[in-house]
Amino acid sequence: MVDASVFADMGGEYKMVLVVRNDLKMGKGKIAAQCGHAAVGAYESGLRNTPAAIRKWQTMGQAKIALKVENELAMMEIYRSAKANKLNCCLIRDAGRTQIEPNTKTVLAIGPAPVAAVDSVTGHLKLL
């Protein structure tokens, strides 16, 4: 469990990013569903692990930004970097009922956390 006070004293804006794998060529609806799963998962784990960050994010409009990554390897590098920086994360694996093979990693949510902290691991990515 992350110390709940890690981000409590940091000022500024808070956001959540949703890192979507571009190589899977998911349809728009599939991307929306996977991002929804990731956002809800990150919110739930944030309530347990970083509640102060969740509260600040909620009062600031709950910003969510969709970014793209080219493959699973790049996504996992970002995931490891986010975890090393003690950022709240939720990695989604698809159930395999529609377009994607079972257990495929589709979307990574990072945050909610201060913009600078999130950008330190995702700032090089382009918008989806």
XYZ file of N, CA, C and O in Angstrom:
512
model
N 0.835 -1.185 0.000
C 0.000 0.000 0.000
C 0.878 1.247 0.000
O 1.867 1.333 0.684
N 0.492 2.234 -0.829
C 1.215 3.492 -0.917
C 0.808 4.365 0.259
O -0.352 4.396 0.647
N 1.768 5.076 0.833
C 1.471 6.008 1.915
C 0.489 7.052 1.409
O 0.743 7.738 0.425
N -0.654 7.166 2.070
C -1.728 8.069 1.633
C -1.283 9.524 1.590
O -1.875 10.335 0.898
N -0.237 9.872 2.309
C 0.205 11.263 2.347
C 1.219 11.595 1.251
O 1.660 12.730 1.153
N 1.569 10.635 0.411
C 2.603 10.856 -0.602
C 2.323 12.101 -1.424
O 3.207 12.911 -1.651
N 1.070 12.265 -1.887
C 0.740 13.407 -2.735
C -0.108 14.444 -2.022
O -0.502 15.439 -2.611
N -0.411 14.237 -0.751
C -1.366 15.088 -0.047
C -0.940 16.557 0.000
O -1.782 17.437 -0.059
N 0.343 16.821 0.086
C 0.795 18.194 0.232
C 1.220 18.832 -1.089
O 1.684 19.961 -1.104
N 1.074 18.112 -2.181
C 1.455 18.658 -3.479
C 0.320 19.524 -4.009
O -0.815 19.110 -4.050
N 0.638 20.738 -4.393
C -0.371 21.625 -4.953
C -0.549 21.376 -6.437
O -0.004 20.444 -6.996
N -1.316 22.232 -7.073
C -1.477 22.161 -8.515
C -2.575 21.220 -8.961
O -3.373 20.733 -8.171
N -2.590 20.987 -10.256
C -3.624 20.182 -10.893
C -3.351 18.691 -10.725
O -2.205 18.258 -10.621
N -4.426 17.911 -10.745
C -4.358 16.455 -10.680
C -5.039 15.891 -11.920
O -5.963 16.501 -12.451
N -4.568 14.722 -12.377
C -5.202 14.085 -13.517
C -4.996 12.576 -13.469
O -4.196 12.060 -12.682
N -5.741 11.914 -14.337
C -5.575 10.493 -14.596
C -5.294 10.370 -16.092
O -5.903 11.079 -16.894
N -4.357 9.518 -16.458
C -4.150 9.242 -17.875
C -4.533 7.804 -18.171
O -4.379 6.916 -17.328
N -5.037 7.599 -19.360
C -5.416 6.278 -19.849
C -4.537 5.992 -21.054
O -4.647 6.652 -22.087
N -3.630 5.049 -20.896
C -2.657 4.708 -21.937
C -3.217 3.520 -22.714
O -3.359 2.421 -22.177
N -3.531 3.752 -23.985
C -4.216 2.770 -24.834
C -3.231 2.198 -25.844
O -2.528 2.944 -26.534
N -3.215 0.877 -25.968
C -2.365 0.229 -26.977
C -2.923 0.477 -28.368
O -4.047 0.112 -28.690
N -2.109 1.076 -29.222
C -2.494 1.414 -30.593
C -2.359 0.230 -31.539
O -3.047 0.167 -32.557
N -1.490 -0.717 -31.199
C -1.229 -1.848 -32.094
C -2.382 -2.851 -32.149
O -2.455 -3.659 -33.080
N -3.297 -2.803 -31.200
C -4.395 -3.767 -31.168
C -5.506 -3.414 -32.143
O -6.358 -4.252 -32.430
N -5.517 -2.173 -32.631
C -6.527 -1.710 -33.596
C -7.944 -1.966 -33.092
O -8.817 -2.427 -33.831
N -8.166 -1.662 -31.806
C -9.495 -1.823 -31.227
C -10.455 -0.811 -31.841
O -10.061 0.293 -32.194
N -11.721 -1.198 -31.944
C -12.744 -0.269 -32.401
C -12.982 0.806 -31.352
O -12.595 0.664 -30.194
N -13.665 1.873 -31.753
C -13.918 2.994 -30.832
C -14.693 2.558 -29.594
O -14.395 2.976 -28.478
N -15.688 1.723 -29.781
C -16.478 1.255 -28.642
C -15.651 0.401 -27.702
O -15.794 0.484 -26.476
N -14.789 -0.439 -28.271
C -13.925 -1.292 -27.461
C -12.961 -0.440 -26.651
O -12.738 -0.685 -25.459
N -12.381 0.576 -27.282
C -11.472 1.483 -26.574
C -12.214 2.173 -25.430
O -11.701 2.254 -24.306
N -13.422 2.645 -25.711
C -14.208 3.329 -24.679
C -14.472 2.400 -23.500
O -14.329 2.802 -22.337
N -14.853 1.158 -23.770
C -15.137 0.202 -22.699
C -13.883 -0.108 -21.884
O -13.920 -0.127 -20.647
N -12.764 -0.319 -22.556
C -11.524 -0.636 -21.855
C -11.042 0.550 -21.018
O -10.567 0.380 -19.895
N -11.189 1.763 -21.548
C -10.832 2.958 -20.784
C -11.743 3.104 -19.571
O -11.282 3.497 -18.488
N -13.017 2.773 -19.734
C -13.940 2.810 -18.600
C -13.512 1.852 -17.508
O -13.502 2.208 -16.321
N -13.154 0.632 -17.897
C -12.670 -0.351 -16.912
C -11.434 0.188 -16.181
O -11.325 0.069 -14.958
N -10.504 0.777 -16.934
C -9.260 1.272 -16.339
C -9.518 2.445 -15.392
O -8.946 2.504 -14.303
N -10.385 3.371 -15.800
C -10.679 4.529 -14.961
C -11.335 4.106 -13.650
O -10.960 4.579 -12.569
N -12.303 3.205 -13.738
C -12.979 2.726 -12.533
C -11.995 1.970 -11.639
O -11.954 2.167 -10.425
N -11.168 1.135 -12.235
C -10.180 0.376 -11.462
C -9.180 1.279 -10.764
O -8.839 1.073 -9.597
N -8.714 2.315 -11.468
C -7.755 3.249 -10.856
C -8.422 4.044 -9.740
O -7.807 4.299 -8.695
N -9.658 4.425 -9.937
C -10.395 5.146 -8.894
C -10.540 4.272 -7.651
O -10.279 4.721 -6.529
N -10.948 3.025 -7.848
C -11.133 2.120 -6.707
C -9.830 1.865 -5.958
O -9.799 1.906 -4.726
N -8.738 1.623 -6.678
C -7.467 1.389 -5.984
C -6.966 2.678 -5.351
O -6.349 2.655 -4.281
N -7.246 3.820 -5.966
C -6.871 5.097 -5.386
C -7.594 5.390 -4.081
O -7.020 5.967 -3.165
N -8.869 4.981 -4.006
C -9.607 5.164 -2.752
C -8.917 4.432 -1.601
O -8.886 4.931 -0.477
N -8.360 3.259 -1.900
C -7.667 2.472 -0.876
C -6.263 3.000 -0.602
O -5.830 3.060 0.549
N -5.536 3.354 -1.656
C -4.099 3.612 -1.534
C -3.698 5.084 -1.482
O -2.686 5.414 -0.866
N -4.424 5.947 -2.173
C -4.076 7.370 -2.225
C -5.337 8.234 -2.108
O -5.661 9.005 -3.010
N -6.069 8.108 -1.002
C -7.350 8.824 -0.885
C -7.222 10.344 -0.957
O -8.119 11.009 -1.472
N -6.124 10.901 -0.470
C -5.958 12.355 -0.552
C -5.855 12.807 -2.011
O -6.410 13.842 -2.387
N -5.159 12.038 -2.826
C -5.044 12.362 -4.251
C -6.406 12.254 -4.934
O -6.751 13.083 -5.778
N -7.183 11.252 -4.565
C -8.533 11.097 -5.127
C -9.370 12.325 -4.793
O -10.054 12.890 -5.665
N -9.338 12.762 -3.557
C -10.144 13.927 -3.150
C -9.741 15.183 -3.917
O -10.594 15.935 -4.388
N -8.432 15.408 -4.056
C -7.974 16.601 -4.800
C -8.407 16.517 -6.258
O -8.868 17.501 -6.833
N -8.274 15.358 -6.866
C -8.677 15.149 -8.262
C -10.169 15.392 -8.425
O -10.598 16.030 -9.388
N -10.963 14.917 -7.483
C -12.409 15.103 -7.558
C -12.784 16.577 -7.496
O -13.689 17.011 -8.196
N -12.097 17.348 -6.665
C -12.441 18.768 -6.542
C -11.944 19.587 -7.724
O -12.373 20.721 -7.898
N -11.074 19.012 -8.549
C -10.500 19.734 -9.685
C -11.086 19.295 -11.017
O -10.488 19.543 -12.066
N -12.219 18.625 -11.020
C -12.883 18.290 -12.280
C -12.634 16.900 -12.822
O -13.098 16.565 -13.898
N -11.866 16.072 -12.128
C -11.616 14.686 -12.513
C -11.057 14.543 -13.934
O -11.536 13.732 -14.739
N -10.022 15.300 -14.258
C -9.419 15.263 -15.594
C -8.923 13.861 -15.931
O -8.260 13.209 -15.127
N -9.285 13.412 -17.143
C -8.836 12.130 -17.692
C -8.336 12.391 -19.110
O -9.050 12.983 -19.911
N -7.130 11.939 -19.401
C -6.512 12.174 -20.700
C -6.194 10.822 -21.337
O -5.570 9.976 -20.703
N -6.614 10.621 -22.595
C -6.324 9.374 -23.312
C -5.077 9.564 -24.175
O -5.000 10.483 -24.989
N -4.116 8.677 -23.966
C -2.853 8.693 -24.693
C -2.672 7.362 -25.399
O -3.313 6.375 -25.050
N -1.789 7.332 -26.386
C -1.550 6.067 -27.084
C -0.104 5.631 -26.937
O 0.804 6.439 -26.775
N 0.044 4.317 -26.971
C 1.355 3.691 -26.912
C 1.365 2.644 -28.020
O 0.319 2.091 -28.384
N 2.528 2.384 -28.585
C 2.577 1.563 -29.794
C 2.493 0.062 -29.581
O 2.142 -0.662 -30.494
N 2.827 -0.436 -28.380
C 2.782 -1.892 -28.182
C 2.813 -2.229 -26.694
O 2.963 -1.350 -25.852
N 2.688 -3.511 -26.401
C 2.666 -3.975 -25.015
C 3.980 -3.688 -24.299
O 3.980 -3.292 -23.130
N 5.082 -3.870 -24.972
C 6.387 -3.623 -24.358
C 6.489 -2.182 -23.856
O 6.892 -1.931 -22.716
N 6.105 -1.228 -24.693
C 6.152 0.183 -24.304
C 5.198 0.458 -23.147
O 5.532 1.206 -22.227
N 4.014 -0.166 -23.174
C 3.054 0.013 -22.080
C 3.624 -0.502 -20.768
O 3.507 0.141 -19.729
N 4.266 -1.650 -20.802
C 4.808 -2.244 -19.586
C 5.997 -1.447 -19.045
O 6.203 -1.390 -17.835
N 6.761 -0.815 -19.915
C 7.844 0.061 -19.453
C 7.256 1.243 -18.674
O 7.767 1.622 -17.620
N 6.171 1.805 -19.189
C 5.502 2.918 -18.521
C 4.912 2.443 -17.193
O 5.018 3.138 -16.172
N 4.308 1.265 -17.196
C 3.734 0.701 -15.974
C 4.807 0.544 -14.891
O 4.616 0.966 -13.750
N 5.956 -0.029 -15.254
C 7.038 -0.216 -14.284
C 7.554 1.127 -13.762
O 7.813 1.287 -12.569
N 7.673 2.096 -14.644
C 8.133 3.420 -14.240
C 7.126 4.089 -13.300
O 7.499 4.683 -12.283
N 5.843 3.963 -13.610
C 4.797 4.543 -12.754
C 4.819 3.896 -11.371
O 4.730 4.594 -10.356
N 4.928 2.574 -11.332
C 4.978 1.872 -10.042
C 6.220 2.274 -9.252
O 6.154 2.467 -8.042
N 7.358 2.403 -9.932
C 8.597 2.803 -9.266
C 8.470 4.206 -8.669
O 9.104 4.517 -7.656
N 7.636 5.040 -9.284
C 7.401 6.397 -8.798
C 6.197 6.476 -7.853
O 5.705 7.563 -7.556
N 5.731 5.311 -7.411
C 4.633 5.204 -6.438
C 3.324 5.829 -6.915
O 2.541 6.348 -6.130
N 3.094 5.757 -8.229
C 1.837 6.254 -8.787
C 0.791 5.148 -8.773
O 1.106 3.982 -9.018
N -0.428 5.524 -8.492
C -1.548 4.593 -8.538
C -1.748 4.135 -9.986
O -1.721 4.949 -10.909
N -1.915 2.833 -10.190
C -2.081 2.287 -11.546
C -3.152 1.210 -11.571
O -3.421 0.559 -10.559
N -3.719 1.024 -12.752
C -4.627 -0.093 -13.003
C -4.387 -0.577 -14.421
O -4.592 0.166 -15.386
N -3.931 -1.807 -14.550
C -3.654 -2.415 -15.853
C -4.809 -3.338 -16.216
O -5.139 -4.259 -15.453
N -5.429 -3.090 -17.358
C -6.591 -3.869 -17.792
C -6.171 -4.981 -18.742
O -5.425 -4.756 -19.694
N -6.702 -6.160 -18.451
C -6.532 -7.328 -19.332
C -7.913 -7.707 -19.835
O -8.844 -7.863 -19.054
N -8.038 -7.868 -21.134
C -9.341 -8.141 -21.736
C -9.795 -9.569 -21.463
O -8.979 -10.489 -21.398
N -11.096 -9.732 -21.307
C -11.680 -11.057 -21.066
C -11.707 -11.905 -22.331
O -11.863 -13.124 -22.264
N -11.584 -11.279 -23.499
C -11.526 -12.035 -24.747
C -12.868 -12.429 -25.322
O -12.957 -13.378 -26.100
N -13.916 -11.718 -24.994
C -15.247 -12.083 -25.486
C -15.583 -11.503 -26.852
O -16.528 -11.946 -27.484
N -14.844 -10.476 -27.286
C -15.197 -9.841 -28.558
C -14.002 -9.744 -29.500
O -13.665 -10.712 -30.155
N -13.335 -8.597 -29.534
C -12.322 -8.313 -30.547
C -10.909 -8.782 -30.209
O -10.080 -8.894 -31.107
N -10.624 -9.015 -28.960
C -9.251 -9.201 -28.479
C -9.095 -10.589 -27.851
O -10.022 -11.115 -27.253
N -7.904 -11.149 -27.963
C -7.615 -12.440 -27.337
C -7.685 -12.323 -25.814
O -7.319 -11.284 -25.257
N -8.129 -13.384 -25.141
C -8.200 -13.335 -23.668
C -6.855 -12.990 -23.039
O -5.806 -13.406 -23.521
N -6.916 -12.189 -21.968
C -5.754 -11.814 -21.159
C -4.828 -10.792 -21.823
O -3.729 -10.543 -21.331
N -5.248 -10.210 -22.947
C -4.447 -9.189 -23.611
C -4.490 -7.900 -22.806
O -5.552 -7.437 -22.405
N -3.334 -7.309 -22.565
C -3.249 -6.025 -21.863
C -3.660 -4.925 -22.842
O -3.034 -4.770 -23.888
N -4.711 -4.176 -22.492
C -5.270 -3.200 -23.424
C -5.050 -1.743 -23.023
O -4.716 -0.917 -23.858
N -5.303 -1.427 -21.746
C -5.239 -0.040 -21.268
C -4.588 -0.012 -19.892
O -4.835 -0.884 -19.057
N -3.775 1.016 -19.675
C -3.155 1.270 -18.389
C -3.626 2.633 -17.895
O -3.443 3.637 -18.586
N -4.263 2.671 -16.738
C -4.626 3.944 -16.106
C -3.562 4.288 -15.078
O -3.119 3.423 -14.325
N -3.160 5.554 -15.072
C -2.197 6.056 -14.093
C -2.813 7.274 -13.414
O -3.303 8.176 -14.080
N -2.782 7.276 -12.085
C -3.353 8.368 -11.313
C -4.662 7.932 -10.694
O -4.972 6.744 -10.668
N -5.407 8.872 -10.198
C -5.167 10.307 -10.161
C -3.936 10.653 -9.324
O -3.688 10.059 -8.294
N -3.214 11.645 -9.822
C -1.995 12.116 -9.173
C -1.682 13.509 -9.720
O -2.277 13.931 -10.715
N -0.747 14.209 -9.090
C -0.362 15.519 -9.613
C 0.110 15.426 -11.063
O 0.780 14.455 -11.452
N -0.253 16.422 -11.851
C 0.090 16.443 -13.276
C 1.582 16.214 -13.482
O 1.984 15.417 -14.336
N 2.428 16.866 -12.716
C 3.880 16.730 -12.895
C 4.338 15.297 -12.661
O 5.200 14.784 -13.385
N 3.752 14.631 -11.675
C 4.128 13.245 -11.385
C 3.705 12.322 -12.518
O 4.468 11.447 -12.946
N 2.496 12.505 -13.029
C 2.011 11.669 -14.131
C 2.821 11.956 -15.396
O 3.237 11.032 -16.104
N 3.055 13.238 -15.674
C 3.812 13.605 -16.874
C 5.246 13.088 -16.839
O 5.847 12.875 -17.890
N 5.783 12.855 -15.640
C 7.161 12.360 -15.552
C 7.287 10.969 -16.174
O 8.372 10.581 -16.592
N 6.188 10.219 -16.257
C 6.239 8.889 -16.873
C 5.466 8.793 -18.185
O 5.662 7.845 -18.943
N 4.583 9.775 -18.481
C 3.771 9.696 -19.696
C 3.905 10.919 -20.603
O 3.270 10.960 -21.655
N 4.711 11.887 -20.218
C 4.794 13.140 -20.955
C 5.258 13.006 -22.397
O 4.997 13.897 -23.219
N 5.920 11.918 -22.728
C 6.422 11.721 -24.090
C 5.374 11.106 -25.022
O 5.586 11.037 -26.224
N 4.229 10.686 -24.487
C 3.204 10.029 -25.304
C 2.308 11.033 -26.012
O 2.087 12.133 -25.518
N 1.748 10.617 -27.131
C 0.840 11.470 -27.908
C -0.606 11.170 -27.526
O -0.929 10.057 -27.080
N -1.475 12.147 -27.732
C -2.895 11.968 -27.496
C -3.444 10.871 -28.400
O -2.982 10.703 -29.528
N -4.428 10.143 -27.911
C -5.060 9.061 -28.685
C -5.806 9.654 -29.869
O -6.461 10.643 -29.776
